[in-house]
Short mmCIF file of C-alpha atoms in Angstrom, two decimals:
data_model
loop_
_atom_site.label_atom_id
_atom_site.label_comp_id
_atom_site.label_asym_id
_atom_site.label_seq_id
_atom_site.Cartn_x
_atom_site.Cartn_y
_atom_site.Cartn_z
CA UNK A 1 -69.64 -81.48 26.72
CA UNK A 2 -68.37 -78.07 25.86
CA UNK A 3 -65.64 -77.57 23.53
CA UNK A 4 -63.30 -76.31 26.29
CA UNK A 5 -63.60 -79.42 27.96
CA UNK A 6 -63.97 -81.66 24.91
CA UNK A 7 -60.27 -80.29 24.27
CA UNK A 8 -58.90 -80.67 27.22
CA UNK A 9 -60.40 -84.56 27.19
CA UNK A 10 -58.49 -84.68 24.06
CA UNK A 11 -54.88 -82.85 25.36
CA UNK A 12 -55.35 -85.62 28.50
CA UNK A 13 -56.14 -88.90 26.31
CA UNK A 14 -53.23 -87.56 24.32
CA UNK A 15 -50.78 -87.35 26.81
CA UNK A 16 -50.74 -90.78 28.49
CA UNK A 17 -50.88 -92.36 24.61
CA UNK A 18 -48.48 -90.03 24.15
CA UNK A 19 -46.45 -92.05 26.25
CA UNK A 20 -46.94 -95.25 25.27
CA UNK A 21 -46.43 -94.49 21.50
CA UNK A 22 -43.24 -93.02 22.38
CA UNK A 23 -42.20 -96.31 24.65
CA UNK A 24 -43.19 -98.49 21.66
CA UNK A 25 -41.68 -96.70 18.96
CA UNK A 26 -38.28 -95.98 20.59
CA UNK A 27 -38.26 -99.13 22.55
CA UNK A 28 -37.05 -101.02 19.11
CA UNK A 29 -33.72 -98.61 18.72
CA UNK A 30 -32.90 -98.52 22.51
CA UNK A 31 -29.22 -98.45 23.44
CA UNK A 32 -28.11 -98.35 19.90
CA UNK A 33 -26.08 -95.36 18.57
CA UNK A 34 -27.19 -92.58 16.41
CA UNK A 35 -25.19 -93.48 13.35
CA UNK A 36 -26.22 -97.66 14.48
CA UNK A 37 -29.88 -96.32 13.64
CA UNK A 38 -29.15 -94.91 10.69
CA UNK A 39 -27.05 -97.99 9.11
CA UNK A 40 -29.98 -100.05 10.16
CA UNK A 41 -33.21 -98.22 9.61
CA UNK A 42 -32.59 -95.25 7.51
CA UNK A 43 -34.35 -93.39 9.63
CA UNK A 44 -36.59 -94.88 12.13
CA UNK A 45 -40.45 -93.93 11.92
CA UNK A 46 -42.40 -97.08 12.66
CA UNK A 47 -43.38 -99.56 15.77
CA UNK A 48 -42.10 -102.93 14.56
CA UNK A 49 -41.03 -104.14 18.05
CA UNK A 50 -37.88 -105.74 18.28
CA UNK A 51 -34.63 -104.31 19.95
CA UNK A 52 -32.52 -105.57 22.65
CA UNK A 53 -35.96 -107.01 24.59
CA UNK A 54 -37.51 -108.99 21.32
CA UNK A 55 -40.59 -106.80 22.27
CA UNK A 56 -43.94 -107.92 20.14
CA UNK A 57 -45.08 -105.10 17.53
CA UNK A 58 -46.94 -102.78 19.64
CA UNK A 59 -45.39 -104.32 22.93
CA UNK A 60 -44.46 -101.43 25.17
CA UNK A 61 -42.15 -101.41 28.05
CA UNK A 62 -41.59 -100.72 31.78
CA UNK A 63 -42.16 -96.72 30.75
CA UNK A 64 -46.03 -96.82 30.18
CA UNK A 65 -46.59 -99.76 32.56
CA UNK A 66 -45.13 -97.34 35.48
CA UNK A 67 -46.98 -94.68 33.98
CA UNK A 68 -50.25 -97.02 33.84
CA UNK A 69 -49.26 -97.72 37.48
CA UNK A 70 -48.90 -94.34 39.00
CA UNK A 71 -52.21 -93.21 37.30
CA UNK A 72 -54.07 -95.97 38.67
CA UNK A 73 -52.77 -95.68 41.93
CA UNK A 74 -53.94 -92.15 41.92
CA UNK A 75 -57.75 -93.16 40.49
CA UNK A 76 -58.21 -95.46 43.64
CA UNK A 77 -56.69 -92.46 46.10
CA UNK A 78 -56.51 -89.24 45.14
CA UNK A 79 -56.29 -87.62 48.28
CA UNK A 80 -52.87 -89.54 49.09
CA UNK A 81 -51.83 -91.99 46.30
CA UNK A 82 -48.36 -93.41 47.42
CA UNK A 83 -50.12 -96.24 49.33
CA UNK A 84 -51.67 -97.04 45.93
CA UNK A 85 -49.54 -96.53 43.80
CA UNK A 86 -46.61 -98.36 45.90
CA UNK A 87 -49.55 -102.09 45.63
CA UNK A 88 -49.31 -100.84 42.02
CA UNK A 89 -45.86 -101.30 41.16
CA UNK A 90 -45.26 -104.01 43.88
CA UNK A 91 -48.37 -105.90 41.64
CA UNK A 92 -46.53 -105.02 38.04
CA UNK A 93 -42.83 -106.24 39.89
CA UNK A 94 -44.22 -109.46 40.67
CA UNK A 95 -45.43 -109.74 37.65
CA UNK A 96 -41.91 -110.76 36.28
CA UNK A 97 -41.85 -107.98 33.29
CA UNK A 98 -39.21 -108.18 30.53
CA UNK A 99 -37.65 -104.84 31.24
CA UNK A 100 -37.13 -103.35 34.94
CA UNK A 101 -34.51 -100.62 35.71
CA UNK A 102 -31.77 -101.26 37.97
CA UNK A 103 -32.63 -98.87 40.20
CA UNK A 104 -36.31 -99.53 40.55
CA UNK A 105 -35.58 -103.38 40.82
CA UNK A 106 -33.87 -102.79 43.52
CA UNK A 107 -35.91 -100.74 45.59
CA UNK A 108 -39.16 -102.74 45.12
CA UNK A 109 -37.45 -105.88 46.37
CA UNK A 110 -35.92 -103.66 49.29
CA UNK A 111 -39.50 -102.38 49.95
CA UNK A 112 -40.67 -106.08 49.94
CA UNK A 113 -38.42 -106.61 52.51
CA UNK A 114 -38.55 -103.47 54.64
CA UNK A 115 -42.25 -102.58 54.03
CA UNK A 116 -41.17 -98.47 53.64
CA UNK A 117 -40.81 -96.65 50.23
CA UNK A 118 -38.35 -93.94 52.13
CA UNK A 119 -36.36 -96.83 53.55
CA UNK A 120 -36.08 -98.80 50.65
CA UNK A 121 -35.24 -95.93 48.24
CA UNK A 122 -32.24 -94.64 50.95
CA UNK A 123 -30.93 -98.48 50.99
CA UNK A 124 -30.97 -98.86 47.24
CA UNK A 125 -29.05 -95.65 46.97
CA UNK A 126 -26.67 -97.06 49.69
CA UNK A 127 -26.11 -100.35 47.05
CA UNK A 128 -25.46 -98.46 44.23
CA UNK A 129 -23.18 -96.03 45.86
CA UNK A 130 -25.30 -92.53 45.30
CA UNK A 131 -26.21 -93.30 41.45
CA UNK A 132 -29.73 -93.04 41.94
CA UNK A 133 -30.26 -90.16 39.94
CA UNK A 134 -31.28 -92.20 36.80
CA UNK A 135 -35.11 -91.36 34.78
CA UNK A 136 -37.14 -94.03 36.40
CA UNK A 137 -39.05 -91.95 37.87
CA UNK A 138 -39.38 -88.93 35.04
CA UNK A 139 -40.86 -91.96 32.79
CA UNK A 140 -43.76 -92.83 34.72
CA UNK A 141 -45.15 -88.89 36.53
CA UNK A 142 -47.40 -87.50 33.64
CA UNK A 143 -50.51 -88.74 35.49
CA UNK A 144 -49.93 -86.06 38.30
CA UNK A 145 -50.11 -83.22 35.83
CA UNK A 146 -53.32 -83.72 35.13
CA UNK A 147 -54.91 -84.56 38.38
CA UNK A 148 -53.32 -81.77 40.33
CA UNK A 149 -53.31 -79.80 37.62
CA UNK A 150 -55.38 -76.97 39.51
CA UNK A 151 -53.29 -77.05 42.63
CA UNK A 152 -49.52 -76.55 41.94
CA UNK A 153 -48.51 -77.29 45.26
CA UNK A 154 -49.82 -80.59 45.82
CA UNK A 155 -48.79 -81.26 42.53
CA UNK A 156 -45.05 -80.98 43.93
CA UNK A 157 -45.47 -82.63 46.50
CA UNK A 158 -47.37 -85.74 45.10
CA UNK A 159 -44.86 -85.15 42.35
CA UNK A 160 -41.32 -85.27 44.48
CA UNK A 161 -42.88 -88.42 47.33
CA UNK A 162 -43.36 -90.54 43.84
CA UNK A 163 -39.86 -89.98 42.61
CA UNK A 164 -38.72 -90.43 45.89
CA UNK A 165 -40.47 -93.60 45.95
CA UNK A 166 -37.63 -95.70 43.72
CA UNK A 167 -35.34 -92.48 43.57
CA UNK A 168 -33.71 -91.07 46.42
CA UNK A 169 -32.28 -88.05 44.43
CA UNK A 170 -33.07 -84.44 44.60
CA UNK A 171 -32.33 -84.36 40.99
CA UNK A 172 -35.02 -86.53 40.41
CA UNK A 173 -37.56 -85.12 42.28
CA UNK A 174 -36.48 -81.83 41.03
CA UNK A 175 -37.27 -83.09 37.39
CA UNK A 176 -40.18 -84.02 37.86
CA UNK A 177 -41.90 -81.99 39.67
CA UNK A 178 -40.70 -79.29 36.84
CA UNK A 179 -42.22 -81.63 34.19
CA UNK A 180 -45.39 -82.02 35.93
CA UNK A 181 -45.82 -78.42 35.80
CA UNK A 182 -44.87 -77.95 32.33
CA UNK A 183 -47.27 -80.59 31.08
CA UNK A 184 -50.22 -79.07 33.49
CA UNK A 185 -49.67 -75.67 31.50
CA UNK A 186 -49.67 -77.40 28.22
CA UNK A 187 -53.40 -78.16 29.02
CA UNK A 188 -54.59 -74.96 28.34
CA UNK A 189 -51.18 -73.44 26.12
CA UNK A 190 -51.59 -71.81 22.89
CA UNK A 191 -47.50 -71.28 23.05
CA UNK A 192 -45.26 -73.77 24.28
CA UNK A 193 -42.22 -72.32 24.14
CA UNK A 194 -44.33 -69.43 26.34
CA UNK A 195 -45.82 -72.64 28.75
CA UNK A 196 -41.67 -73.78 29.22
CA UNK A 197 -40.66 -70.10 30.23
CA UNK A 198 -43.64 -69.64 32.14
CA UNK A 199 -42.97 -73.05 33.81
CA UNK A 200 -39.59 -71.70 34.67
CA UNK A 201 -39.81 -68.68 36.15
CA UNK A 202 -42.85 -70.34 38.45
CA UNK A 203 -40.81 -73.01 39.56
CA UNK A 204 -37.26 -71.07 40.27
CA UNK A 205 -37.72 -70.90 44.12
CA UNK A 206 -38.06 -74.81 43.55
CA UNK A 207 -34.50 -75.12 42.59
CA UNK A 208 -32.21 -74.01 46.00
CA UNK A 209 -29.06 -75.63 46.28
CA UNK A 210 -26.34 -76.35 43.95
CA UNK A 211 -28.06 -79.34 42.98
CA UNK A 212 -31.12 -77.08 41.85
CA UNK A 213 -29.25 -74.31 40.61
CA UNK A 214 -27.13 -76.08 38.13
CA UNK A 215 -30.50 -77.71 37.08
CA UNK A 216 -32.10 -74.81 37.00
CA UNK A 217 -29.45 -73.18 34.34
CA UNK A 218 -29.70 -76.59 32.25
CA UNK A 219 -33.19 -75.83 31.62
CA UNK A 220 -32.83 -72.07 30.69
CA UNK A 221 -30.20 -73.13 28.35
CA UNK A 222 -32.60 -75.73 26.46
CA UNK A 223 -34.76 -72.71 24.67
CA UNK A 224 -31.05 -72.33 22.55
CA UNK A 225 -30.22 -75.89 22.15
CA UNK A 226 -30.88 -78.01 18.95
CA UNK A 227 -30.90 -82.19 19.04
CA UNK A 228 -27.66 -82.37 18.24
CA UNK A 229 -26.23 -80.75 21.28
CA UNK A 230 -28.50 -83.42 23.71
CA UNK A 231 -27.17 -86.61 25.36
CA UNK A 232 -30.03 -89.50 25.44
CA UNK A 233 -28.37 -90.90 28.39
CA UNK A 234 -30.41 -92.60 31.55
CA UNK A 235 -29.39 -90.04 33.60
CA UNK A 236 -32.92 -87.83 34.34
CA UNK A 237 -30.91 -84.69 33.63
CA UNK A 238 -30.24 -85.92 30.21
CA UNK A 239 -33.47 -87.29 29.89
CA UNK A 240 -35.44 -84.23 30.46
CA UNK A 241 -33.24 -81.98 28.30
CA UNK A 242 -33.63 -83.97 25.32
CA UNK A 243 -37.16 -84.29 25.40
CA UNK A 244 -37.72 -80.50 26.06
CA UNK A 245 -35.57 -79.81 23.59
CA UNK A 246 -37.08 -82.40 21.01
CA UNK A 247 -40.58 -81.41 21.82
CA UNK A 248 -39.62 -76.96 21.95
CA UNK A 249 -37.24 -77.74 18.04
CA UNK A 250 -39.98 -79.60 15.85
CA UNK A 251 -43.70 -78.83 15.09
CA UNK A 252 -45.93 -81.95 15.17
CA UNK A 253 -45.90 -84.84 17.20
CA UNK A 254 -44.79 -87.12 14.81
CA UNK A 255 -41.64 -85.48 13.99
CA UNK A 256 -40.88 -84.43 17.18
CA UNK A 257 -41.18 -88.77 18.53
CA UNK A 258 -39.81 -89.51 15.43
CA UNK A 259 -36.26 -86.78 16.15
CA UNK A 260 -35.83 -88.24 19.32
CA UNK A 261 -35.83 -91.60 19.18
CA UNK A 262 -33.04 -92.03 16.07
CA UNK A 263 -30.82 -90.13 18.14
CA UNK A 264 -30.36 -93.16 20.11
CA UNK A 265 -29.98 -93.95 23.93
CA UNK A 266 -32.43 -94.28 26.36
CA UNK A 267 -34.74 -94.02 23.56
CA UNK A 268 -37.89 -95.35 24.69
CA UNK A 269 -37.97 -93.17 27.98
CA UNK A 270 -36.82 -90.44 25.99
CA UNK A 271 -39.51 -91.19 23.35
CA UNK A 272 -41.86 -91.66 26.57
CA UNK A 273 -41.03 -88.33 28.02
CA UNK A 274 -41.19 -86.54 24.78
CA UNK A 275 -44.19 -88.31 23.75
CA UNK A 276 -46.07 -87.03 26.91
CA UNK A 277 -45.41 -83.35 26.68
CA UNK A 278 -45.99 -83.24 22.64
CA UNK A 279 -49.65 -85.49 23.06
CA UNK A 280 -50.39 -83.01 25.79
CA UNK A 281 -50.09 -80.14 23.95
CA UNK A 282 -51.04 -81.44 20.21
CA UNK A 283 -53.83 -83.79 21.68
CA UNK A 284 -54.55 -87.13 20.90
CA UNK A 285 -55.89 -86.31 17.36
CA UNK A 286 -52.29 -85.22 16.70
CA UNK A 287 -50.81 -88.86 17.10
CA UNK A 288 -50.79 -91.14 13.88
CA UNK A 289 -53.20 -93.79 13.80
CA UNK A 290 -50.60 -95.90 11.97
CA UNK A 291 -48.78 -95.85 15.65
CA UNK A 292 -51.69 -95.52 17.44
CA UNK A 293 -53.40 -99.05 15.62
CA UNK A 294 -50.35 -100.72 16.74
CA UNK A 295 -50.24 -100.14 20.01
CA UNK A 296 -50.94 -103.55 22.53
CA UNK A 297 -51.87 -101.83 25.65
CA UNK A 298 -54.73 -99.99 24.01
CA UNK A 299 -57.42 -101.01 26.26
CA UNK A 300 -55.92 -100.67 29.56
CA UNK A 301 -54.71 -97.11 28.59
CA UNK A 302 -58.32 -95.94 27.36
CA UNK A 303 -59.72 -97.39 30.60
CA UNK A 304 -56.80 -95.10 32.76
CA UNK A 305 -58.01 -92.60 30.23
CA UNK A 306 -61.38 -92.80 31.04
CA UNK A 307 -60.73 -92.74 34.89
CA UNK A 308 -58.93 -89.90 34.71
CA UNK A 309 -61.11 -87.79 33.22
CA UNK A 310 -63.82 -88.55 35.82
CA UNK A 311 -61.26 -87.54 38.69
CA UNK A 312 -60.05 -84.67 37.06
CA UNK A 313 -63.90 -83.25 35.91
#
């Protein structure tokens, strides 16, 4: 293998335990506040488990198993995954996991009963009155950076029909389809503050509409924003910003996951989102072993690993 591709093996491997290090390690400190942390932890660096779910040490959350199930649905069909992926997530629902958003919870028991992703997804926004623009789907997209990763356009377009799965929302889809094509330049990036305004001014004619526009100016404005100015809500907006932010202020991947999940929140989807862009770009060598040793899915995201690096050779 030559080093070129030895590094990007590395930069993929990276990214999707990038994830899942992120779930685990911010899952423990979800929902509480920043200064909550702090009275509590000092500051939080280590995967103990815990939090509002009792997770296991190590235990990760509905974050990498989405992830684990939009990745595999893509292995088995890369050509056109949402078939897959949909038996994917339909499989991990019935599983009975301990944490399931609102919003996807809803829609996979709509699509059980109307047997259509686009019909579901338009229902569940119905129920909850437009509020569908949450990070459910942000959480779980990594896996299309890399497989599409030398075709931007299908990249979008896998990239907006899996948001659209669970989130009807153009701010959704809008999100991440711009994060897939940040993380696919962070393959080869030497710069990532270059990659992000690179990513931006190749995805501007994505963002028509107010919707996109006022998007579209939230993302400029991240390059000047520190932490402190972020909001780890649930809203995908929110989400995004932080973890661009988190991941353009800091200069490892360990401070960078470590930043973003003691500001509180959403902090293991934060953590998640963050933790895919920064193992991305750092690689997998980047990520502590302490975190990594600890980690309970290990297996089954080395095996995803594995897969897709023979779809994406």
């Amino acid at each position: 293998m030559s080093h070129h591709n030895k590094m990007v093996e590395d930069k993929i491997r990276g990214g999707i335990f990038g994830v899942a290090v992120g779930d685990a390690l911010g899952a423990t400190v979800e929902f509480m506040k920043k200064e909550e942390i702090k009275d509590k932890y000092g500051r939080h660096s280590e995967i103990i488990g815990g939090g509002w779910l009792s997770l296991n040490v190590g235990e990760t959350t509905d974050d990498t198993a989405m992830t684990i199930a939009v990745a595999e649905g893509i292995i088995a069909n890369p050509t056109n995954p949402i078939h897959e992926i949909g038996l994917k997530f339909v499989e991990w629902f019935r599983s009975e996991p301990k944490s399931i958003g609102n919003t996807i919870k809803l829609t996979i028991s709509n699509y059980l009963k109307y047997n259509n992703w686009e019909k579901a997804a338009m229902k569940t926004r119905e129920e909850l009155n437009g509020r569908t623009a949450g990070n459910g789907s942000l959480m779980r997209t990594l896996p299309i950076s890399f497989v599409y990763s030398n075709d931007l356009k299908k990249m979008s377009t896998i990239s907006g029909q899996v948001s659209m799965m669970t989130h009807y929302d153009i701010k959704a889809e809008l999100s991440c389809i711009f994060y897939n094509r940040y993380a696919s330049y962070l393959i080869n990036a030497k710069d990532k503050k270059e990659s992000f305004v690179k990513a931006l001014q190749n995805s501007e004619q994505l963002f028509s509409g107010n919707e996109g526009e006022k998007l579209y100016s939230l993302l400029n404005s991240a390059l000047e924003m520190s932490l402190s100015q972020v909001k780890p809500t649930g809203y995908v907006v929110d989400s995004l910003i932080a973890a661009i932010v988190a991941f353009l202020s800091y200069d490892n991947f360990e401070e960078i996951l470590i930043e973003i999940v003691n500001i509180g929140g959403d902090a293991d989807t934060t953590g998640a989102i963050a933790g895919g862009l920064a193992g991305t770009f750092y690689g997998y060598q980047s990520i502590p072993k302490r975190w990594l040793k600890k980690l309970s899915d290990k297996n089954k995201l080395e095996k995803v690993v594995s897969q897709l690096l023979q779809i994406c050779n």
